[in-house]
CSV table of C-alpha atoms in Angstrom, one decimal:
chain,number,residue,atom,x,y,z
A,19,MET,CA,-1.4,-11.5,-20.6
A,20,PRO,CA,-1.8,-8.2,-18.7
A,21,LYS,CA,-2.5,-5.1,-20.8
A,22,ILE,CA,-0.9,-2.2,-19.7
A,23,ILE,CA,-1.0,0.9,-21.7
A,24,PRO,CA,0.8,4.4,-21.6
A,25,PHE,CA,-1.4,7.4,-20.7
A,26,LYS,CA,-1.0,11.3,-21.1
A,27,ALA,CA,-0.4,11.9,-17.4
A,28,ILE,CA,-1.5,15.5,-15.5
A,29,ARG,CA,1.1,15.9,-13.7
A,30,PRO,CA,3.1,19.2,-11.9
A,31,THR,CA,5.5,21.5,-13.7
A,32,ARG,CA,9.2,20.5,-12.7
A,33,ASP,CA,9.8,23.5,-10.4
A,34,LYS,CA,6.7,22.7,-8.2
A,35,VAL,CA,6.8,18.8,-7.7
A,36,SER,CA,8.4,18.6,-4.6
A,37,LEU,CA,5.7,21.3,-3.0
A,38,ILE,CA,2.8,19.3,-4.8
A,39,ALA,CA,3.7,15.7,-3.9
A,40,SER,CA,2.0,14.3,-0.5
A,41,ARG,CA,1.8,10.9,1.4
A,42,SER,CA,-1.9,9.6,1.5
A,43,TYR,CA,-4.1,11.6,3.3
A,44,ASP,CA,-4.6,9.5,6.2
A,45,THR,CA,-1.3,8.7,7.1
A,46,TYR,CA,-0.7,12.6,8.4
A,47,THR,CA,-1.5,13.5,12.0
A,48,LYS,CA,-4.0,16.3,12.2
A,49,SER,CA,-1.2,18.7,13.5
A,50,GLU,CA,0.9,17.5,10.5
A,51,ARG,CA,-2.0,18.1,7.9
A,52,LYS,CA,-2.6,21.5,9.5
A,53,ALA,CA,1.1,22.5,9.0
A,54,ARG,CA,1.4,21.4,5.1
A,55,LEU,CA,-2.2,23.3,4.6
A,56,GLU,CA,-1.2,26.5,6.4
A,57,ASN,CA,2.3,26.3,5.1
A,58,ASN,CA,2.1,25.1,1.3
A,59,PRO,CA,-0.2,26.4,-1.1
A,60,TYR,CA,1.0,23.6,-3.6
A,61,SER,CA,0.1,20.8,-1.8
A,62,PHE,CA,-2.0,17.8,-3.3
A,63,LEU,CA,-3.7,17.9,0.3
A,64,HIS,CA,-5.4,21.0,-0.9
A,65,ILE,CA,-7.1,19.1,-3.7
A,66,VAL,CA,-8.3,16.3,-1.2
A,67,ASN,CA,-9.1,18.5,1.4
A,68,PRO,CA,-11.2,21.2,0.0
A,69,GLY,CA,-13.2,21.9,3.3
A,70,TYR,CA,-9.8,23.6,4.5
A,71,LYS,CA,-10.2,26.8,2.2
A,72,TYR,CA,-13.8,27.3,4.2
A,73,HIS,CA,-12.8,26.3,7.4
A,74,LYS,CA,-15.2,23.6,7.4
A,75,VAL,CA,-15.3,19.7,7.5
A,76,ILE,CA,-16.9,18.6,4.4
A,77,SER,CA,-18.1,15.0,3.7
A,78,GLY,CA,-19.8,13.0,0.8
A,79,GLU,CA,-20.7,14.2,-2.8
A,80,GLU,CA,-20.3,17.7,-1.4
A,81,ARG,CA,-16.6,17.2,-0.8
A,82,PHE,CA,-16.2,14.7,-3.9
A,83,ASN,CA,-17.3,17.8,-6.1
A,84,LEU,CA,-14.8,20.2,-4.4
A,85,VAL,CA,-12.3,17.9,-4.7
A,86,ARG,CA,-12.7,18.2,-8.6
A,87,ASN,CA,-13.1,22.1,-8.4
A,88,ARG,CA,-9.8,22.0,-6.7
A,89,TYR,CA,-8.3,20.1,-9.1
A,90,LEU,CA,-9.7,21.8,-12.2
A,91,GLU,CA,-8.1,25.3,-10.5
A,92,PHE,CA,-4.5,23.6,-10.6
A,93,LYS,CA,-5.1,22.8,-13.8
A,94,GLU,CA,-6.0,25.9,-14.8
A,95,GLU,CA,-3.5,28.4,-12.7
A,96,GLY,CA,-0.7,25.9,-14.8
A,97,ILE,CA,0.5,24.1,-11.9
A,98,PHE,CA,-0.5,21.0,-13.7
A,99,ILE,CA,0.5,20.2,-17.1
A,100,GLU,CA,-0.6,17.5,-19.6
A,101,GLU,CA,1.8,15.3,-21.7
A,102,HIS,CA,2.1,15.7,-25.2
A,103,GLN,CA,1.7,12.0,-26.0
A,104,PRO,CA,0.6,8.8,-24.4
A,105,SER,CA,3.6,7.5,-22.4
A,106,PHE,CA,5.1,5.4,-19.9
A,107,TYR,CA,6.8,6.7,-16.6
A,108,VAL,CA,10.0,5.1,-15.3
A,109,TYR,CA,10.2,6.2,-11.4
A,110,LYS,CA,12.7,5.5,-9.2
A,111,ILE,CA,12.7,5.6,-5.3
A,112,ILE,CA,16.1,5.5,-3.0
A,113,ASN,CA,14.7,5.6,0.6
A,114,ARG,CA,16.4,6.7,3.9
A,115,ASP,CA,17.7,3.1,4.1
A,116,ALA,CA,19.6,3.4,0.7
A,117,GLU,CA,17.1,0.9,-0.8
A,118,GLU,CA,16.0,1.1,-4.2
A,119,PHE,CA,13.2,1.1,-6.2
A,120,ILE,CA,12.9,1.0,-10.0
A,121,GLY,CA,9.3,0.4,-11.8
A,122,ILE,CA,7.0,1.7,-14.7
A,123,ILE,CA,3.6,3.6,-14.1
A,124,GLY,CA,1.2,2.7,-16.8
A,125,ALA,CA,-2.7,1.9,-17.3
A,126,ALA,CA,-3.8,-1.6,-16.0
A,127,SER,CA,-6.8,-2.9,-17.3
A,128,VAL,CA,-9.6,-3.1,-15.4
A,129,ALA,CA,-11.0,-6.8,-17.4
A,130,ASP,CA,-7.4,-8.3,-16.3
A,131,TYR,CA,-8.2,-7.5,-12.9
A,132,GLN,CA,-11.9,-8.9,-13.5
A,133,ASN,CA,-10.5,-12.3,-15.0
A,134,ASN,CA,-7.8,-12.7,-12.6
A,135,ASN,CA,-4.7,-11.4,-14.8
A,136,ILE,CA,-4.1,-9.4,-12.1
A,137,LYS,CA,-4.4,-11.3,-8.7
A,138,ARG,CA,-5.0,-10.5,-5.5
A,139,HIS,CA,-4.6,-11.6,-1.8
A,140,GLU,CA,-6.9,-9.3,0.6
A,141,ASN,CA,-10.6,-8.9,1.1
A,142,THR,CA,-12.3,-5.7,0.3
A,143,ILE,CA,-14.8,-4.1,2.3
A,144,LYS,CA,-18.1,-3.3,0.1
A,145,GLN,CA,-18.6,0.0,1.5
A,146,ARG,CA,-15.5,1.4,1.2
A,147,GLU,CA,-15.3,0.1,-2.3
A,148,GLU,CA,-18.8,2.1,-3.1
A,149,VAL,CA,-17.7,5.1,-1.0
A,150,PHE,CA,-14.5,5.4,-3.3
A,151,LYS,CA,-16.2,4.4,-6.7
A,152,GLU,CA,-18.6,7.5,-6.1
A,153,TYR,CA,-15.4,9.6,-5.2
A,154,LEU,CA,-13.6,8.4,-8.5
A,155,LYS,CA,-17.0,9.3,-10.6
A,156,ALA,CA,-17.2,12.5,-9.1
A,157,THR,CA,-13.5,13.2,-9.5
A,158,GLY,CA,-12.7,12.0,-12.8
A,159,PHE,CA,-9.0,10.9,-12.0
A,160,ASN,CA,-6.4,8.6,-10.1
A,161,ALA,CA,-3.6,10.4,-8.3
A,162,GLU,CA,-2.1,7.4,-6.4
A,163,PRO,CA,-0.9,4.8,-8.3
A,164,VAL,CA,-1.9,0.8,-7.7
A,165,LEU,CA,1.1,-0.9,-6.7
A,166,LEU,CA,1.4,-4.4,-8.7
A,167,THR,CA,4.4,-6.7,-9.2
A,168,HIS,CA,5.9,-9.1,-11.8
A,169,PRO,CA,8.7,-11.9,-12.1
A,170,ASP,CA,11.7,-10.0,-12.6
A,171,SER,CA,12.8,-9.1,-16.2
A,172,ASP,CA,15.8,-8.5,-17.5
A,173,GLU,CA,15.0,-6.8,-20.5
A,174,LEU,CA,12.5,-4.5,-18.5
A,175,SER,CA,15.6,-3.7,-16.2
A,176,GLU,CA,17.8,-3.2,-19.4
A,177,ILE,CA,15.2,-0.6,-20.7
A,178,CYS,CA,14.8,1.4,-17.6
A,179,ASN,CA,18.4,1.6,-16.7
A,180,LEU,CA,18.9,3.1,-20.6
A,181,ILE,CA,16.1,5.4,-19.6
A,182,MET,CA,17.8,6.3,-16.1
A,183,HIS,CA,20.7,7.2,-18.0
A,184,GLN,CA,19.4,10.6,-19.4
A,185,ARG,CA,18.5,13.5,-17.0
A,186,SER,CA,15.3,12.7,-14.9
A,187,GLU,CA,12.6,15.4,-15.4
A,188,TYR,CA,11.6,14.8,-11.8
A,189,GLU,CA,14.2,14.5,-9.0
A,190,PHE,CA,13.2,15.7,-5.4
A,191,THR,CA,13.6,14.4,-1.5
A,192,THR,CA,11.0,14.4,0.8
A,193,THR,CA,11.0,15.2,4.3
A,194,TYR,CA,11.0,11.1,5.1
A,195,ARG,CA,14.4,11.5,3.2
A,196,ASP,CA,13.1,9.6,0.3
A,197,THR,CA,14.3,10.4,-3.1
A,198,HIS,CA,12.1,10.6,-6.1
A,199,TYR,CA,12.9,10.3,-9.6
A,200,LEU,CA,10.7,10.6,-12.9
A,201,TRP,CA,11.4,9.9,-16.3
A,202,PRO,CA,8.5,10.2,-19.1
A,203,VAL,CA,8.7,7.6,-21.9
A,204,CYS,CA,7.1,8.2,-25.1
A,205,ASP,CA,9.3,6.7,-27.7
A,206,SER,CA,6.8,4.8,-29.9
A,207,LYS,CA,9.5,1.7,-30.1
A,208,VAL,CA,10.3,1.8,-26.6
A,209,VAL,CA,6.4,2.0,-25.3
A,210,GLU,CA,5.7,-0.4,-27.7
A,211,ARG,CA,8.3,-3.1,-26.3
A,212,ILE,CA,7.4,-2.2,-22.7
A,213,GLN,CA,4.1,-3.0,-23.4
A,214,HIS,CA,4.9,-6.6,-25.3
A,215,LEU,CA,7.1,-7.5,-22.2
A,216,PHE,CA,3.8,-6.9,-19.7
A,217,ALA,CA,1.9,-9.0,-22.3
A,218,LYS,CA,3.9,-11.9,-22.3
A,219,MET,CA,4.1,-12.1,-18.5
A,220,PRO,CA,1.2,-14.6,-17.2
A,221,GLU,CA,-0.3,-12.4,-14.3
A,222,LEU,CA,0.4,-10.0,-12.2
A,223,TYR,CA,0.0,-9.6,-8.5
A,224,ILE,CA,-1.5,-6.4,-6.6
A,225,ALA,CA,1.0,-5.5,-3.6
A,226,ASP,CA,-0.8,-2.2,-2.3
A,227,GLY,CA,-4.2,-0.9,-3.5
A,228,HIS,CA,-6.8,-3.8,-3.5
A,229,HIS,CA,-9.4,-1.0,-2.8
A,230,ARG,CA,-8.4,1.3,-5.4
A,231,SER,CA,-8.5,-1.5,-8.1
A,232,SER,CA,-12.0,-3.1,-6.6
A,233,SER,CA,-13.6,0.6,-6.9
A,234,SER,CA,-12.2,1.4,-10.5
A,235,ALA,CA,-13.9,-2.3,-11.9
A,236,LEU,CA,-17.1,-1.1,-10.0
A,237,LEU,CA,-16.8,2.3,-11.7
A,238,ALA,CA,-15.9,0.8,-15.1
A,239,ASP,CA,-19.0,-1.5,-15.0
A,240,ASP,CA,-21.4,1.1,-14.3
A,241,LEU,CA,-19.7,3.8,-16.6
A,242,ASN,CA,-19.8,0.7,-19.2
A,243,GLN,CA,-23.6,0.4,-19.1
A,244,GLN,CA,-23.7,4.1,-20.2
A,245,ASN,CA,-22.1,3.6,-23.2
A,246,ILE,CA,-19.5,6.3,-22.7
A,247,GLU,CA,-17.4,7.4,-25.6
A,248,SER,CA,-14.1,7.4,-24.2
A,249,SER,CA,-12.4,3.7,-22.5
A,250,ALA,CA,-10.2,5.8,-20.5
A,251,HIS,CA,-12.4,4.2,-17.2
A,252,ASN,CA,-11.3,0.8,-18.0
A,253,TYR,CA,-7.9,0.9,-16.9
A,254,PHE,CA,-6.4,2.4,-13.4
A,255,MET,CA,-3.1,3.8,-12.8
A,256,SER,CA,-0.7,1.2,-11.6
A,257,TYR,CA,3.2,1.6,-10.5
A,258,ILE,CA,4.6,-2.0,-11.7
A,259,ILE,CA,7.9,-3.1,-10.1
A,260,PRO,CA,9.9,-6.5,-10.2
A,261,GLU,CA,9.5,-8.7,-7.4
A,262,SER,CA,13.3,-7.9,-6.4
A,263,HIS,CA,12.6,-4.4,-5.7
A,264,LEU,CA,9.2,-5.4,-3.3
A,265,ARG,CA,9.8,-4.9,0.1
A,266,ILE,CA,7.4,-6.6,3.0
A,267,HIS,CA,7.3,-5.9,6.3
A,268,ALA,CA,5.2,-6.8,9.2
A,269,PHE,CA,2.6,-5.3,11.4
A,270,SER,CA,2.7,-5.8,15.2
A,271,ARG,CA,-0.6,-7.0,16.7
A,272,MET,CA,-1.7,-5.4,20.6
A,273,ILE,CA,-3.8,-6.6,22.5
A,274,THR,CA,-5.7,-4.6,25.6
A,275,ASP,CA,-5.9,-7.7,27.8
A,276,LEU,CA,-5.8,-11.6,28.7
A,277,TYR,CA,-9.1,-12.3,28.5
A,278,GLY,CA,-9.1,-12.8,32.1
A,279,MET,CA,-5.8,-14.8,32.5
A,280,ASP,CA,-2.7,-13.4,34.4
A,281,SER,CA,0.8,-13.3,32.4
A,282,ASP,CA,1.6,-16.9,33.8
A,283,GLU,CA,-1.7,-18.5,33.0
A,284,PHE,CA,-1.2,-17.4,29.2
A,285,LEU,CA,2.4,-18.2,29.2
A,286,ILE,CA,1.3,-21.7,30.1
A,287,LYS,CA,-1.7,-21.9,27.7
A,288,LEU,CA,1.2,-20.7,24.8
A,289,ASP,CA,3.5,-23.4,26.1
A,290,SER,CA,1.6,-26.0,24.0
A,291,ILE,CA,1.7,-23.8,20.9
A,292,PHE,CA,5.3,-22.6,20.8
A,293,LYS,CA,8.7,-23.1,22.5
A,294,ILE,CA,9.5,-20.4,24.5
A,295,GLU,CA,12.6,-18.6,25.4
A,296,ASN,CA,12.3,-15.9,27.9
A,297,ARG,CA,14.6,-13.1,26.7
A,298,GLY,CA,14.2,-10.2,29.7
A,299,GLU,CA,14.3,-6.9,28.7
A,300,GLU,CA,16.7,-7.8,25.7
A,301,PHE,CA,14.8,-6.0,22.5
A,302,ILE,CA,14.4,-9.0,20.0
A,303,GLN,CA,12.5,-9.4,16.9
A,304,PRO,CA,11.8,-12.4,15.3
A,305,ALA,CA,14.6,-14.3,12.7
A,306,ALA,CA,12.4,-16.8,10.9
A,307,LEU,CA,9.0,-17.5,9.8
A,308,HIS,CA,7.2,-19.5,12.4
A,309,ASN,CA,8.9,-17.6,14.8
A,310,PHE,CA,7.5,-14.6,17.2
A,311,SER,CA,8.4,-12.1,19.4
A,312,MET,CA,6.0,-11.3,22.3
A,313,TYR,CA,6.1,-8.3,25.1
A,314,LEU,CA,4.6,-9.3,28.1
A,315,ALA,CA,4.7,-8.3,31.6
A,316,GLY,CA,8.1,-6.2,31.2
A,317,ASN,CA,9.7,-9.3,29.4
A,318,PHE,CA,10.5,-10.0,25.6
A,319,TYR,CA,9.9,-13.5,24.7
A,320,ILE,CA,10.8,-15.7,21.2
A,321,LEU,CA,8.1,-17.9,20.5
A,322,GLU,CA,9.0,-20.9,18.1
A,323,LEU,CA,6.0,-22.8,16.7
A,324,ARG,CA,6.1,-26.3,17.6
A,325,LYS,CA,6.7,-28.7,14.9
A,326,HIS,CA,2.9,-30.4,15.2
A,327,HIS,CA,1.6,-27.0,14.2
A,328,GLN,CA,3.3,-27.2,11.2
A,329,ASN,CA,1.6,-29.5,9.2
A,330,PHE,CA,0.0,-26.9,6.6
A,331,ASN,CA,-2.9,-27.6,4.1
A,332,ASN,CA,-3.1,-24.6,2.2
A,333,ALA,CA,-0.5,-21.5,1.3
A,334,LEU,CA,-2.8,-19.0,3.9
A,335,GLU,CA,-2.4,-21.8,6.9
A,336,SER,CA,1.6,-21.3,6.8
A,337,LEU,CA,1.1,-17.4,7.0
A,338,ASP,CA,2.6,-16.0,10.3
A,339,ALA,CA,-0.5,-13.8,10.4
A,340,GLN,CA,-2.9,-16.5,10.0
A,341,ILE,CA,-1.2,-18.9,12.5
A,342,LEU,CA,-1.4,-16.1,15.4
A,343,TYR,CA,-5.0,-15.8,14.5
A,344,GLU,CA,-5.8,-19.4,14.5
A,345,LEU,CA,-3.8,-20.3,17.1
A,346,VAL,CA,-3.6,-17.7,19.9
A,347,LEU,CA,-6.0,-14.7,19.1
A,348,LYS,CA,-9.1,-16.4,18.5
A,349,PRO,CA,-9.2,-19.7,20.8
A,350,LEU,CA,-7.2,-17.9,24.0
A,351,LEU,CA,-8.1,-14.3,23.5
A,352,LYS,CA,-11.5,-14.5,22.0
A,353,ILE,CA,-10.8,-12.2,19.2
A,354,GLU,CA,-13.4,-13.5,16.9
A,355,ASP,CA,-12.9,-10.6,14.0
A,356,PRO,CA,-9.5,-8.7,13.5
A,357,ARG,CA,-11.1,-6.4,11.5
A,358,GLU,CA,-13.6,-4.9,14.2
A,359,ASP,CA,-12.4,-6.3,17.6
A,360,LYS,CA,-11.6,-3.0,19.7
A,361,ARG,CA,-9.4,-5.0,21.6
A,362,LEU,CA,-6.8,-5.5,18.9
A,363,ALA,CA,-4.5,-2.9,17.5
A,364,TYR,CA,-1.8,-2.5,15.2
A,365,GLY,CA,1.6,-1.5,15.2
A,366,LYS,CA,2.8,-0.1,11.6
A,367,GLY,CA,5.5,-1.3,9.6
A,368,LYS,CA,9.3,-2.2,10.1
A,369,ASN,CA,11.1,-1.6,13.2
A,370,ASP,CA,8.0,-0.6,15.2
A,371,MET,CA,8.4,-2.9,18.5
A,372,LEU,CA,10.0,-0.1,20.5
A,373,SER,CA,7.3,1.9,20.4
A,374,VAL,CA,4.5,-1.0,20.9
A,375,LYS,CA,7.0,-1.9,24.0
A,376,GLU,CA,6.1,1.6,25.3
A,377,LYS,CA,2.6,1.1,24.9
A,378,VAL,CA,2.5,-1.8,27.0
A,379,ASP,CA,4.5,-0.8,29.7
A,380,GLN,CA,2.1,2.3,29.7
A,381,GLN,CA,-0.7,-0.3,30.1
A,382,LYS,CA,-2.5,0.7,27.2
A,383,PHE,CA,-2.1,-3.0,26.3
A,384,ALA,CA,-1.4,-6.1,28.1
A,385,VAL,CA,0.3,-8.0,25.3
A,386,ALA,CA,2.2,-7.4,21.7
A,387,PHE,CA,3.3,-9.8,19.3
A,388,SER,CA,5.9,-8.8,16.6
A,389,LEU,CA,5.8,-11.2,13.2
A,390,PHE,CA,8.7,-12.1,10.7
A,391,PRO,CA,7.7,-10.5,7.5
A,392,ALA,CA,5.6,-12.8,4.8
A,393,LYS,CA,7.6,-13.8,1.5
A,394,SER,CA,6.6,-12.6,-1.7
A,395,GLN,CA,6.1,-16.2,-2.6
A,396,GLN,CA,3.9,-16.6,-0.1
A,397,ILE,CA,1.5,-13.6,-1.0
A,398,LYS,CA,1.7,-15.4,-4.5
A,399,ASP,CA,0.4,-18.8,-3.4
A,400,ILE,CA,-2.0,-17.3,-1.6
A,401,SER,CA,-3.3,-15.3,-4.6
A,402,ASP,CA,-3.0,-18.1,-6.7
A,403,GLU,CA,-4.8,-20.5,-4.8
A,404,GLY,CA,-7.7,-17.3,-4.4
A,405,LEU,CA,-7.4,-17.4,-0.7
A,406,THR,CA,-7.1,-14.0,1.2
A,407,MET,CA,-4.7,-12.8,3.9
A,408,PRO,CA,-5.9,-11.5,7.5
A,409,PRO,CA,-6.1,-7.8,8.0
A,410,LYS,CA,-2.7,-5.8,8.4
A,411,SER,CA,-0.7,-8.9,7.2
A,412,THR,CA,1.9,-6.9,5.5
A,413,PHE,CA,3.1,-3.6,5.4
A,414,ILE,CA,4.8,-2.8,2.0
A,415,GLN,CA,7.3,-0.6,0.0
A,416,PRO,CA,7.6,1.3,-2.2
A,417,LYS,CA,5.0,3.8,-1.1
A,418,LEU,CA,4.7,6.5,-3.8
A,419,ARG,CA,3.3,10.1,-3.5
A,420,SER,CA,-0.2,11.3,-4.5
A,421,GLY,CA,-0.1,14.3,-7.2
A,422,VAL,CA,3.3,12.9,-8.9
A,423,THR,CA,1.2,11.7,-11.9
A,424,ILE,CA,-2.4,11.7,-12.4
A,425,TYR,CA,-4.7,9.6,-14.9
A,426,GLU,CA,-8.0,11.3,-15.9
A,427,PHE,CA,-10.5,8.8,-17.3
A,428,LEU,CA,-13.5,11.3,-17.1
């Protein structure tokens, strides 16, 4: 029975939201960040990169404190305003491919995360958890929601549709050609009904934001030991969408060398694992689970996992990212740790195999694999069995912008 609560968001004024909203800091190239910081004084990047003001790279606790200062300046200047009463926020995104995502922004319970009512499918890195915990403690806010998913609910969809018949508070289009809409929901009866519908669900699943969730839990534990009067730190901001609105794409894998083999030797090794079809220069993507596209020595191949390798004992073993690791990357190419091995790199998101091909042709990598996207049910099954996926198993949409709604807990 997940507990999702409304909150008084700190958010941009209507006229400035398109200027403030930004992607996650690390998704920009250095030149992109520089251009936005130089040309847009309202970008949320000015808050998360406070050293720009001093033409200096600042890190650690000093940076965290300056982030807090920049944030307070935006509030003091009236760039951000505070909601009058606790609210949920219906949020819709229509991306450049005309895919539509509709969900509700609210605050999810840390206790539900700790009790596995909010389930996870990725391992987190302790050092990253601790660093982000200290960041949260210094800044006192969440600016980018964790993405949670739930089974489709006709009643929740109906509530959202009724709200969306009204004029949206925000409507803006990004340079990525995604259009974003937001409707605050403060009517007490509607708010109570939304809470009740979430509470009836047996669990929620993290789609994206494992480190943000775990860091929020660490912070809550710290602050609860200090007897902080407010309970806001026991929640973290989340964007909660139906499973049918989730879009899952795959990351490709690129490997710098064949561990001493030439391409023919490598193909012979693969033959005992896959049925192999050489498609020459024809660009090809895998069309089903347990099929892989490989680009090697100027040729595309389709690899179909042989039947005797399809005797799976759990949900993780049936995941294509795990199959590729267990049968190819580890035993043949000697990649033991896919998180740390410098010979392995990842192509990002959907439809990236053309750029991957270019990198192989330039001999930056020897071979590349494209995977069929995992199904949402596979992710749920892995979570339910208490297992975790290999790194970069999924690239999940939607991606929200930072700074559109902010959850203050300190």
